[in-house]
Tab-separated table of C-alpha atoms in Angstrom:
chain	number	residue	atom	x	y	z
A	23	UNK	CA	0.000	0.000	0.000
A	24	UNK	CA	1.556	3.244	-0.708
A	25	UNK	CA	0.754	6.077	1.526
A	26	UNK	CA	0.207	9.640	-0.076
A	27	UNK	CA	2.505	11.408	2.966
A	28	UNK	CA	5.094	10.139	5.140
A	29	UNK	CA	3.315	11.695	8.210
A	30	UNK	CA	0.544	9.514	7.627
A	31	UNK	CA	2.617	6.505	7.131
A	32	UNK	CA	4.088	6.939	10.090
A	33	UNK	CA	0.989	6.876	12.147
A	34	UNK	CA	-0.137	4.011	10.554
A	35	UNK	CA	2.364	1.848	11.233
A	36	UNK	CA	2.586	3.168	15.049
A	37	UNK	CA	-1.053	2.200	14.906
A	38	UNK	CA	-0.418	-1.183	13.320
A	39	UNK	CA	2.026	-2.278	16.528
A	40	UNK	CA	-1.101	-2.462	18.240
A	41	UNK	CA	-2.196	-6.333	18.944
A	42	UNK	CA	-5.480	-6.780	17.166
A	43	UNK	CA	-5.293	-3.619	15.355
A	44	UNK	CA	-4.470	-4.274	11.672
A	45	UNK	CA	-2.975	-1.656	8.772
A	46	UNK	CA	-6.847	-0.572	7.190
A	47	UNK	CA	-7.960	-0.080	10.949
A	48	UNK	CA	-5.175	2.146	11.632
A	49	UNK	CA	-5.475	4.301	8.338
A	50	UNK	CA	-9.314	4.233	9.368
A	51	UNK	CA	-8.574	5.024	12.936
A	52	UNK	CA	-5.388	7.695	11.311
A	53	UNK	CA	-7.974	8.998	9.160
A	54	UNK	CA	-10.583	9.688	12.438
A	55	UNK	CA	-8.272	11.891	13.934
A	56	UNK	CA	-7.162	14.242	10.999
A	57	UNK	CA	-11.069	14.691	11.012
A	58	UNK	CA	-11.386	15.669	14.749
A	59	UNK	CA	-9.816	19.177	16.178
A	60	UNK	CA	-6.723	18.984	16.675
A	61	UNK	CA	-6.805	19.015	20.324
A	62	UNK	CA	-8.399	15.864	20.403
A	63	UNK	CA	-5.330	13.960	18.923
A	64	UNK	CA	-3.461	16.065	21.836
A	65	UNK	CA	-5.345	14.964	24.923
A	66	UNK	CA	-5.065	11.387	23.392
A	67	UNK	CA	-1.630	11.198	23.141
A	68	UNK	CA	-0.891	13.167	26.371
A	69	UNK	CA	-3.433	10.611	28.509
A	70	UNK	CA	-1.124	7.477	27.158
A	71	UNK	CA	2.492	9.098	27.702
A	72	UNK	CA	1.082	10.256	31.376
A	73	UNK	CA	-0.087	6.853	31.790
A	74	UNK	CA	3.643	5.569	30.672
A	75	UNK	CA	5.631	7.937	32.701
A	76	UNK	CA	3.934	8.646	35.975
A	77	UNK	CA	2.328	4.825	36.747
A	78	UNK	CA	3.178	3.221	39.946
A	79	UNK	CA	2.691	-0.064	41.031
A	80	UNK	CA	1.801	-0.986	44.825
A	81	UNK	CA	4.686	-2.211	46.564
A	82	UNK	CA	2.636	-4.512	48.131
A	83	UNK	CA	0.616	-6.329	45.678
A	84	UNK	CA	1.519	-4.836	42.348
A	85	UNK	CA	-2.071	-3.682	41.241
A	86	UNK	CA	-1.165	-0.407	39.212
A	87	UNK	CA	-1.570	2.666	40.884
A	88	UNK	CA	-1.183	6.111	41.161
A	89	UNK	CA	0.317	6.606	44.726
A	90	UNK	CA	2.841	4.164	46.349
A	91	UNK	CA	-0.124	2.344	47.534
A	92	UNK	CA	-2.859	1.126	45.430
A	93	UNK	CA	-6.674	1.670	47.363
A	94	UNK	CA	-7.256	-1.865	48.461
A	95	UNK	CA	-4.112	-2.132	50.667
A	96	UNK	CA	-4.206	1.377	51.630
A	97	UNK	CA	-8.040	0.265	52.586
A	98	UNK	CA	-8.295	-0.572	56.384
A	99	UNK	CA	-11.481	-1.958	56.106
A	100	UNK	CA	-10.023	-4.947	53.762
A	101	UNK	CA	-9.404	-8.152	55.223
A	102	UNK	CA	-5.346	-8.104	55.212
A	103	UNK	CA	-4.994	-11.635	56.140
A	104	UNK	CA	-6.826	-12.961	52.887
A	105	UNK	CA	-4.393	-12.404	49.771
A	106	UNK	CA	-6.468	-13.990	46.187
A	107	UNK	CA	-3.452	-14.212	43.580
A	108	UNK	CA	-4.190	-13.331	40.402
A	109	UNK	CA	-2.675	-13.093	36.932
A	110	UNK	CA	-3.231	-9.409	36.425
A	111	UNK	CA	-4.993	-6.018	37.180
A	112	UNK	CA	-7.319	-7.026	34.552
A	113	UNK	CA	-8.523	-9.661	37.314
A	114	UNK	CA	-7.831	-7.381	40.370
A	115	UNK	CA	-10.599	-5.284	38.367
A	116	UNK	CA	-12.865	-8.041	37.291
A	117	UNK	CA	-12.987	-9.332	41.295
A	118	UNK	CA	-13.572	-6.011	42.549
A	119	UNK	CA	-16.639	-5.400	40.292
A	120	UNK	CA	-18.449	-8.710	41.912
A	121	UNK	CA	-18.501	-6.925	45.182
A	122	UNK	CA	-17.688	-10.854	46.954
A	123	UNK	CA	-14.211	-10.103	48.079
A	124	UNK	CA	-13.213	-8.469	51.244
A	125	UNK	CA	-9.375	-9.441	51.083
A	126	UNK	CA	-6.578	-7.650	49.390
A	127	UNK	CA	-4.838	-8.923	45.999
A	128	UNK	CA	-1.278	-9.981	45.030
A	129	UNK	CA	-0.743	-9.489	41.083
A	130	UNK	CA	1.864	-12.070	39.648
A	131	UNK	CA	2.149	-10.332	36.395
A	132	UNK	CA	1.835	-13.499	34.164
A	133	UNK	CA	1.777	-17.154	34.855
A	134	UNK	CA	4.408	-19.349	33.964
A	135	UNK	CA	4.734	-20.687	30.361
A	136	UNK	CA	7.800	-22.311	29.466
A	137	UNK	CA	6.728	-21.801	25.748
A	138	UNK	CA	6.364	-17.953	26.165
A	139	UNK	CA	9.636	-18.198	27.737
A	140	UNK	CA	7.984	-16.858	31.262
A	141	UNK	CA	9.198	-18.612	34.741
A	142	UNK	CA	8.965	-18.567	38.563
A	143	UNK	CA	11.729	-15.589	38.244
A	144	UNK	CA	9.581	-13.436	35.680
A	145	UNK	CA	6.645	-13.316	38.180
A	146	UNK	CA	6.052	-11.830	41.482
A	147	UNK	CA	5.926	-15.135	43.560
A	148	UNK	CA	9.406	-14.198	45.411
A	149	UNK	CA	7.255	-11.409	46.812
A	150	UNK	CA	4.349	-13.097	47.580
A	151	UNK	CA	6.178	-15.779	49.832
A	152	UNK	CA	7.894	-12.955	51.610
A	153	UNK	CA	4.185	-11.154	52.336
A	154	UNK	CA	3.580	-15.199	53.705
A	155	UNK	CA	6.496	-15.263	55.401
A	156	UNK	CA	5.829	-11.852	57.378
A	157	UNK	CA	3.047	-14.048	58.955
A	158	UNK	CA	0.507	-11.648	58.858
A	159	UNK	CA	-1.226	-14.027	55.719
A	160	UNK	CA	-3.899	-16.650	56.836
A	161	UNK	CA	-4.833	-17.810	53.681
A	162	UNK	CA	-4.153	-17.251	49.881
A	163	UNK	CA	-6.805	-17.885	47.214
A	164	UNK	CA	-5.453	-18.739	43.437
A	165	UNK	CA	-7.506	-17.010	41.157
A	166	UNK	CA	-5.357	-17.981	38.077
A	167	UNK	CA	-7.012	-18.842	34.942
A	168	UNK	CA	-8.419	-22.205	34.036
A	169	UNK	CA	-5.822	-23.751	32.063
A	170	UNK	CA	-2.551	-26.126	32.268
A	171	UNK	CA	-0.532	-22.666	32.641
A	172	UNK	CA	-2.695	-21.947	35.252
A	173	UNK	CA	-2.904	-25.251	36.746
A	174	UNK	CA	1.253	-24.991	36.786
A	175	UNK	CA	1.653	-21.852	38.321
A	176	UNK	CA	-0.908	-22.832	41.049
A	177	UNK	CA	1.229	-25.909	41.546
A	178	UNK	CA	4.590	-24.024	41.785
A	179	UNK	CA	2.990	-21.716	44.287
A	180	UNK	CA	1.266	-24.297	46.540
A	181	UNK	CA	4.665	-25.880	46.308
A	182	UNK	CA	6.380	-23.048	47.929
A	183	UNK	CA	3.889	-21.858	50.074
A	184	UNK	CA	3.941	-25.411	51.938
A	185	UNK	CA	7.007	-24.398	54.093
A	186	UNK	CA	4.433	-22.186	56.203
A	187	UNK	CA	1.072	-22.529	58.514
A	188	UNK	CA	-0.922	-20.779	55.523
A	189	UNK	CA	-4.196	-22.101	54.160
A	190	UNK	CA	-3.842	-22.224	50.264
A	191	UNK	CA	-7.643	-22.324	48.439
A	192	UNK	CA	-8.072	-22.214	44.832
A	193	UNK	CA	-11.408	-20.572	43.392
A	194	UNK	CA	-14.196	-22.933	42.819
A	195	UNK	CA	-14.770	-24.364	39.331
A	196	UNK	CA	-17.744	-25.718	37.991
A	197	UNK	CA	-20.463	-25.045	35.918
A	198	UNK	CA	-21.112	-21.167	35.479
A	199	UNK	CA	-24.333	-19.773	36.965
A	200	UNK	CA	-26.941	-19.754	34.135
A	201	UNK	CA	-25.336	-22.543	31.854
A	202	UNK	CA	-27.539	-25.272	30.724
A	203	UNK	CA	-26.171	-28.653	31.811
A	204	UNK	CA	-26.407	-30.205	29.211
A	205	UNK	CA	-24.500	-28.291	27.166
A	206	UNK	CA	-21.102	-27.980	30.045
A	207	UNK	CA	-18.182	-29.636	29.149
A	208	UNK	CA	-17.256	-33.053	30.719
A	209	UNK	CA	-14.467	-31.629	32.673
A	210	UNK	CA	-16.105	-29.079	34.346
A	211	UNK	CA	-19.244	-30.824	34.717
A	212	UNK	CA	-17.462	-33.487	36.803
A	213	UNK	CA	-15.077	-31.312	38.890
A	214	UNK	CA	-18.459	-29.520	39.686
A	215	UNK	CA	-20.106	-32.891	40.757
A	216	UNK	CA	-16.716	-33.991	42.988
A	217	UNK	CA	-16.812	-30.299	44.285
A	218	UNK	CA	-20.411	-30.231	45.050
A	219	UNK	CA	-21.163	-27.992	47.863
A	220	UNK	CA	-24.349	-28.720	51.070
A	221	UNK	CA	-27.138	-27.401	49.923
A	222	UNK	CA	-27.691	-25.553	52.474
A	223	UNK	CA	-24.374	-24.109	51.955
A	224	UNK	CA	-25.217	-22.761	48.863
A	225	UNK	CA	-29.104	-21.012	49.781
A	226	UNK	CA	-27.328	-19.031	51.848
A	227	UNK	CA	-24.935	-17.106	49.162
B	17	UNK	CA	-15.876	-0.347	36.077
B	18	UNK	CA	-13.651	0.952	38.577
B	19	UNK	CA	-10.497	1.504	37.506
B	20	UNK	CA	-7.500	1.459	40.388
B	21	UNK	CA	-5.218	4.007	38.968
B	22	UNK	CA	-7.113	7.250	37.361
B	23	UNK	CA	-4.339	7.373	34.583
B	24	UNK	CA	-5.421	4.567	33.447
B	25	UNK	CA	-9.066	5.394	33.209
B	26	UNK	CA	-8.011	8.425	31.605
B	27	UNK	CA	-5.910	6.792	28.849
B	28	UNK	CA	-8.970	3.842	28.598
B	29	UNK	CA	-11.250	6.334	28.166
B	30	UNK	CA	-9.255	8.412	25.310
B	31	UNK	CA	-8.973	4.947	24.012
B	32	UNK	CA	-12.417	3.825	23.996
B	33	UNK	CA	-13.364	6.993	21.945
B	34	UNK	CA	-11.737	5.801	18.907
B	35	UNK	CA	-14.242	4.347	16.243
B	36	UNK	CA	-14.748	0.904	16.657
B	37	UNK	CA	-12.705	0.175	20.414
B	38	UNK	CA	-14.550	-0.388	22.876
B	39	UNK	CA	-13.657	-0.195	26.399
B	40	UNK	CA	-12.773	-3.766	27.106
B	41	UNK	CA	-10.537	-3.035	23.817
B	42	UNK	CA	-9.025	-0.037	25.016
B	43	UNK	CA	-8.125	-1.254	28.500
B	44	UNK	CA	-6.279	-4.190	26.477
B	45	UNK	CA	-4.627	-1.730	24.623
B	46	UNK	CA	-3.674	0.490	27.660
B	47	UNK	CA	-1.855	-2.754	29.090
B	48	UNK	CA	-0.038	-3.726	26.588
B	49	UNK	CA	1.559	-0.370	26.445
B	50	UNK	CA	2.952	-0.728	29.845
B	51	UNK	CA	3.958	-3.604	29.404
B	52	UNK	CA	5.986	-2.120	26.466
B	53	UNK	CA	9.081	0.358	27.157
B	54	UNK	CA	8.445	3.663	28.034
B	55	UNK	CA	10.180	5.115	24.074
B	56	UNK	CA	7.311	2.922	22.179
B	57	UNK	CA	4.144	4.741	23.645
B	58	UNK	CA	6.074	8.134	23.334
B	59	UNK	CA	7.069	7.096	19.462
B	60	UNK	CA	3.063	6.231	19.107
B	61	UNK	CA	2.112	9.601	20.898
B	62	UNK	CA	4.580	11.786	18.644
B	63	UNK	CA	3.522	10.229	15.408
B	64	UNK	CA	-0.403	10.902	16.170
B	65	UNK	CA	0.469	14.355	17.235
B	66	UNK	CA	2.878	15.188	13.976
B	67	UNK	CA	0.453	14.116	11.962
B	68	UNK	CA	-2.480	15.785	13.420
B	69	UNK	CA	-0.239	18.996	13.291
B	70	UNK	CA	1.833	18.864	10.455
B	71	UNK	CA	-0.701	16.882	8.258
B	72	UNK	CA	-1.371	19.190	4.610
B	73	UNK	CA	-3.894	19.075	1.602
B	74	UNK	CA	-2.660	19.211	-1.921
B	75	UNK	CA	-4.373	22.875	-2.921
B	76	UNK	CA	-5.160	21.205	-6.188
B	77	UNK	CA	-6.561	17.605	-5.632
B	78	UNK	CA	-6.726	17.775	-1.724
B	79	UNK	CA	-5.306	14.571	-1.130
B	80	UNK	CA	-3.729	14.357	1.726
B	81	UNK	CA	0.044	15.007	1.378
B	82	UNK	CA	3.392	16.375	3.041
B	83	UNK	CA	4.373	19.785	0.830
B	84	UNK	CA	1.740	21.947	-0.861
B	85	UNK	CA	1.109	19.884	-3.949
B	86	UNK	CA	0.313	15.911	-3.389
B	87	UNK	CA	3.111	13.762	-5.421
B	88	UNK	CA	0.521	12.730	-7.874
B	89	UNK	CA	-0.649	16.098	-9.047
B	90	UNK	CA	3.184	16.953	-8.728
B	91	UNK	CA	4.068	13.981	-11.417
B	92	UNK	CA	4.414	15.504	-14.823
B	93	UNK	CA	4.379	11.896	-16.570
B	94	UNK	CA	0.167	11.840	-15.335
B	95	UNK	CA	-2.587	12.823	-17.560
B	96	UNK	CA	-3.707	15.761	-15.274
B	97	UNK	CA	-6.459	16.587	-18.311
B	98	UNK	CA	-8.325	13.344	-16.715
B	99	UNK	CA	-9.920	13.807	-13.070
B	100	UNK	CA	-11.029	10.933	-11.546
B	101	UNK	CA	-13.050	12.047	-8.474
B	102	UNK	CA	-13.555	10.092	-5.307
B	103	UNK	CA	-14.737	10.354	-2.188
B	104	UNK	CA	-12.002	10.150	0.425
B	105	UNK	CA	-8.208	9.401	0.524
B	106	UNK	CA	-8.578	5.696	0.935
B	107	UNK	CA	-10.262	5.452	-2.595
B	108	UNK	CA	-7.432	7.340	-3.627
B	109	UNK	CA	-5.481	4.716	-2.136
B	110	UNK	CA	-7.358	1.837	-3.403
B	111	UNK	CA	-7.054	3.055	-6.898
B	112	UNK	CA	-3.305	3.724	-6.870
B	113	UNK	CA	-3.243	0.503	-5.647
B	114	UNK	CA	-4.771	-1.274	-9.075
B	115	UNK	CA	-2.048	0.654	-11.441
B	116	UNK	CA	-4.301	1.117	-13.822
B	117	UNK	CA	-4.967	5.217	-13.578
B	118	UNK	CA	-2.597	7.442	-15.132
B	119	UNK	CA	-4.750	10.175	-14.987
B	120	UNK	CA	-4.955	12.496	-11.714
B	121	UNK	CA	-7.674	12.786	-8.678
B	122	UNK	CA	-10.197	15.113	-6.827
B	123	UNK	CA	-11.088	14.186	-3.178
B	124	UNK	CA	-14.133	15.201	-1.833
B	125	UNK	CA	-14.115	14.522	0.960
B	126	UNK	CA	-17.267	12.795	1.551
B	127	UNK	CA	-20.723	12.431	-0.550
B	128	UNK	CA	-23.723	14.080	-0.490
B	129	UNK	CA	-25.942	12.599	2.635
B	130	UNK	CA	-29.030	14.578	4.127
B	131	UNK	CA	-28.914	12.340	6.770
B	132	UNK	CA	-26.290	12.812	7.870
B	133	UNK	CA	-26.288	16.719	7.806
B	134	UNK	CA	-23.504	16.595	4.985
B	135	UNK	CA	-24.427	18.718	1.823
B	136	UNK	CA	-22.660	19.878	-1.361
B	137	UNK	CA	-21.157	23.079	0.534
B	138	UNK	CA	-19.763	20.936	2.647
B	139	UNK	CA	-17.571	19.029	-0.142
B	140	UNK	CA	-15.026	20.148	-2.621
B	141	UNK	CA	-17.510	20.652	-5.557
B	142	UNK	CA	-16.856	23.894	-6.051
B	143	UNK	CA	-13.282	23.574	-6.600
B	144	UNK	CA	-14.006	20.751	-8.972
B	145	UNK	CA	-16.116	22.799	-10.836
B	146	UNK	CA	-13.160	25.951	-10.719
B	147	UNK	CA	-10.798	22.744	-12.120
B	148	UNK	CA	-13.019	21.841	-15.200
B	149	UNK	CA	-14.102	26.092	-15.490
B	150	UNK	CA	-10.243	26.785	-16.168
B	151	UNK	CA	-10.779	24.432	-19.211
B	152	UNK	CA	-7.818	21.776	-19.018
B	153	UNK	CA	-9.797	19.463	-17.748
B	154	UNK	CA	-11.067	16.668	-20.833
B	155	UNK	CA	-12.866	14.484	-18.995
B	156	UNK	CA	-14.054	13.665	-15.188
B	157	UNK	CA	-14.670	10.349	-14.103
B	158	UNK	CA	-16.791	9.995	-10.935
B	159	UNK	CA	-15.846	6.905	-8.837
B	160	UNK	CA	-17.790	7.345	-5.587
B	161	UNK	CA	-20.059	4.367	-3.856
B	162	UNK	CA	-22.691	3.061	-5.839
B	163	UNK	CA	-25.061	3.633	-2.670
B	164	UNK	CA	-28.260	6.148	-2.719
B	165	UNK	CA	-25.743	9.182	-1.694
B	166	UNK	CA	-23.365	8.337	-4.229
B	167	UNK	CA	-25.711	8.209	-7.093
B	168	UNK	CA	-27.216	11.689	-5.636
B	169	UNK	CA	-23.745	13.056	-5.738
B	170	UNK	CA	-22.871	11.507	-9.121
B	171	UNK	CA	-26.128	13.824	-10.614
B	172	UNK	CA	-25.033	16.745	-8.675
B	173	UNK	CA	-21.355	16.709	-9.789
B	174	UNK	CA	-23.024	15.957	-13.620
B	175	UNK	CA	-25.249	18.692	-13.361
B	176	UNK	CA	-22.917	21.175	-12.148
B	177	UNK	CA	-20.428	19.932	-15.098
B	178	UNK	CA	-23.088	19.998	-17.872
B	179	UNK	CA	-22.715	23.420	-18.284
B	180	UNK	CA	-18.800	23.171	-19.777
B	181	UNK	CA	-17.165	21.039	-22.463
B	182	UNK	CA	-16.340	18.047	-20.835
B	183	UNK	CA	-16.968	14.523	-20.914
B	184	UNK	CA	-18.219	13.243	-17.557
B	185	UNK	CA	-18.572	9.449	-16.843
B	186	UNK	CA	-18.941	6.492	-13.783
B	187	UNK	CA	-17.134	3.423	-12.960
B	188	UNK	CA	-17.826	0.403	-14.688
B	189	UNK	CA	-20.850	-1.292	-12.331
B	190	UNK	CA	-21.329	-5.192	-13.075
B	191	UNK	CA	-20.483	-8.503	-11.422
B	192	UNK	CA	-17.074	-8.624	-9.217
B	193	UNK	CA	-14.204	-10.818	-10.850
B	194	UNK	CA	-14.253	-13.795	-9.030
B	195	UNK	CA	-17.755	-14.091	-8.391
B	196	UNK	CA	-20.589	-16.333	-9.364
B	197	UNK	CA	-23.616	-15.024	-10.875
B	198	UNK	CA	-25.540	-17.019	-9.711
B	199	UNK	CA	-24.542	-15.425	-6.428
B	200	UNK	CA	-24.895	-11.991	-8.097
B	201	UNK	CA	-27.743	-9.355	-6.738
B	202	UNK	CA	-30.404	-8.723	-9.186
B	203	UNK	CA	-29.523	-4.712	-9.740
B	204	UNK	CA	-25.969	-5.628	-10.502
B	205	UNK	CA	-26.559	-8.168	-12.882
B	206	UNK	CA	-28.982	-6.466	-14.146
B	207	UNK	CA	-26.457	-3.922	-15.257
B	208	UNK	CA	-24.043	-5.952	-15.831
B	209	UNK	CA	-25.820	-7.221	-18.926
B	210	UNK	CA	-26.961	-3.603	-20.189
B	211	UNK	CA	-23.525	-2.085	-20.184
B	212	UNK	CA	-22.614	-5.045	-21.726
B	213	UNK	CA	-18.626	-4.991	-23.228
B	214	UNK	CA	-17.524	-5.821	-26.945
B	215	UNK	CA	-15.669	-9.047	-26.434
B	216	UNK	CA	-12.983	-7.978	-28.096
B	217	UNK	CA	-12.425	-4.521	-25.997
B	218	UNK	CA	-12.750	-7.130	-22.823
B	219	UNK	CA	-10.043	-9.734	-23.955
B	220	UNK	CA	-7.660	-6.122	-24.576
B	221	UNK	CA	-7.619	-5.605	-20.846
């Protein structure tokens, strides 16, 4: 495709590097902004080069931030003790809009995968057996996703975390609320029967 | 959603005003960019910006271009007495793409659309009509979208041309090479058959 300026080139292909975002959606998406004001283009690029340069990410538990201390550890009313792990903030955010959790978060940054060439070292487990280690950590929930990654970094985790008088849960897996039995998959639908939970257990949620 | 960091929602929500990204997208898009070093998101920010800024139209065709005069309407080996008028810079694009044009262009800059509040004082018909009125224009072919606004704009343009000695004519309109007709629409085929070719012009192509 040859490009009728350079300028315009240029933005295309910066727009390009985006995953999912192919060369006619950035022309399209190129061509969008030459037909807004000019200070739109402005306040678009300013909000993702302040979002570059100034994040932080909470000592603690890694959730991104804007202080030193994300809200939820700076948060007295949280549940301290109860650290779920998950992969990323994408999950810290996903948790907090279900309104279940009173606990705080640790975010690994990944999960292993030997064929993505991410391990143990490339995560933030190191830190999360130090929080264990502080003893201030009754029990950690993994909330890592479904999958033999998943299943392996849950593993490695457990693994370490046996060295200490912590309770290690993972979340519950089974067949999602609203799904039609017959149509679950057989994995799921018998971990869900193995898991089942007292009935009464389960009016009361 | 609530977002942990308000730099992030910030950048999300510049983002998610893009056509076609929604906010799920543009959070994706927001992470990936810190997970990216700091130089790539300012390289993406500078290119929107210079283009937005620095971005000019050729004073003759108004294609989109870098100096004052687009490199097409710059090229002395192009027949600039035939026009070929489009509607945006991506048909430009499109048609540079085929090879086959040797004449030169007119953007518009959209098409004629009522419902959409867009009218012919909001388009570059006047200059077109200025380009044919200084008289070295032979002959203006109008390739806009065969939609209900096209075909409005295609009468307007004629109508405004009639007036001057030049020959004004459309696209070819028939079945796509490639395609099946039995899998043709009526209208096209329809067409197709009444501006039927001379066999022996088609096997020249």
């Amino acid at each position: 495709m040859k490009y009728p300026s350079a300028l315009l080139e240029n933005a295309v292909n910066e727009l390009a590097t985006l995953p999912g975002i192919g060369r006619k959606t950035a022309l399209r998406l190129a061509l969008y902004m030459l037909r807004r004001e000019p200070s739109y283009t402005e306040n678009f690029a300013n909000a993702l080069v302040a979002l570059r340069r100034d994040v932080k990410y909470c000592r603690t538990c890694h959730n991104i931030c804007d202080e030193e201390m994300c809200p939820i550890c700076a948060n007295p009313a949280r549940d301290h003790a109860l650290v779920c792990v998950v992969e990323n903030i994408k999950e810290v955010m996903a948790i907090e809009n279900t309104g279940q959790f009173k606990g705080v978060y640790h975010v690994l940054g990944g999960i292993i995968s030997p064929m993505d060439g991410i391990g143990p070292s490339d995560l933030q487990i190191d830190s999360l057996v130090a929080r264990v280690a502080s003893g201030d950590v009754k029990e950690v929930i993994l909330a890592l996703s479904t999958t033999m990654e998943g299943d392996t970094t849950n593993f490695f985790i457990y693994r370490k975390l046996s060295a200490y008088p912590v309770k290690v849960s993972v979340i519950a897996r089974g067949v999602s609320i609203g799904d039609e039995i017959e149509y679950a998959d057989e994995v799921t639908l018998g971990r869900s029967i193995l898991n089942r939970t007292s009935f009464n257990d389960s009016i009361k949620l």
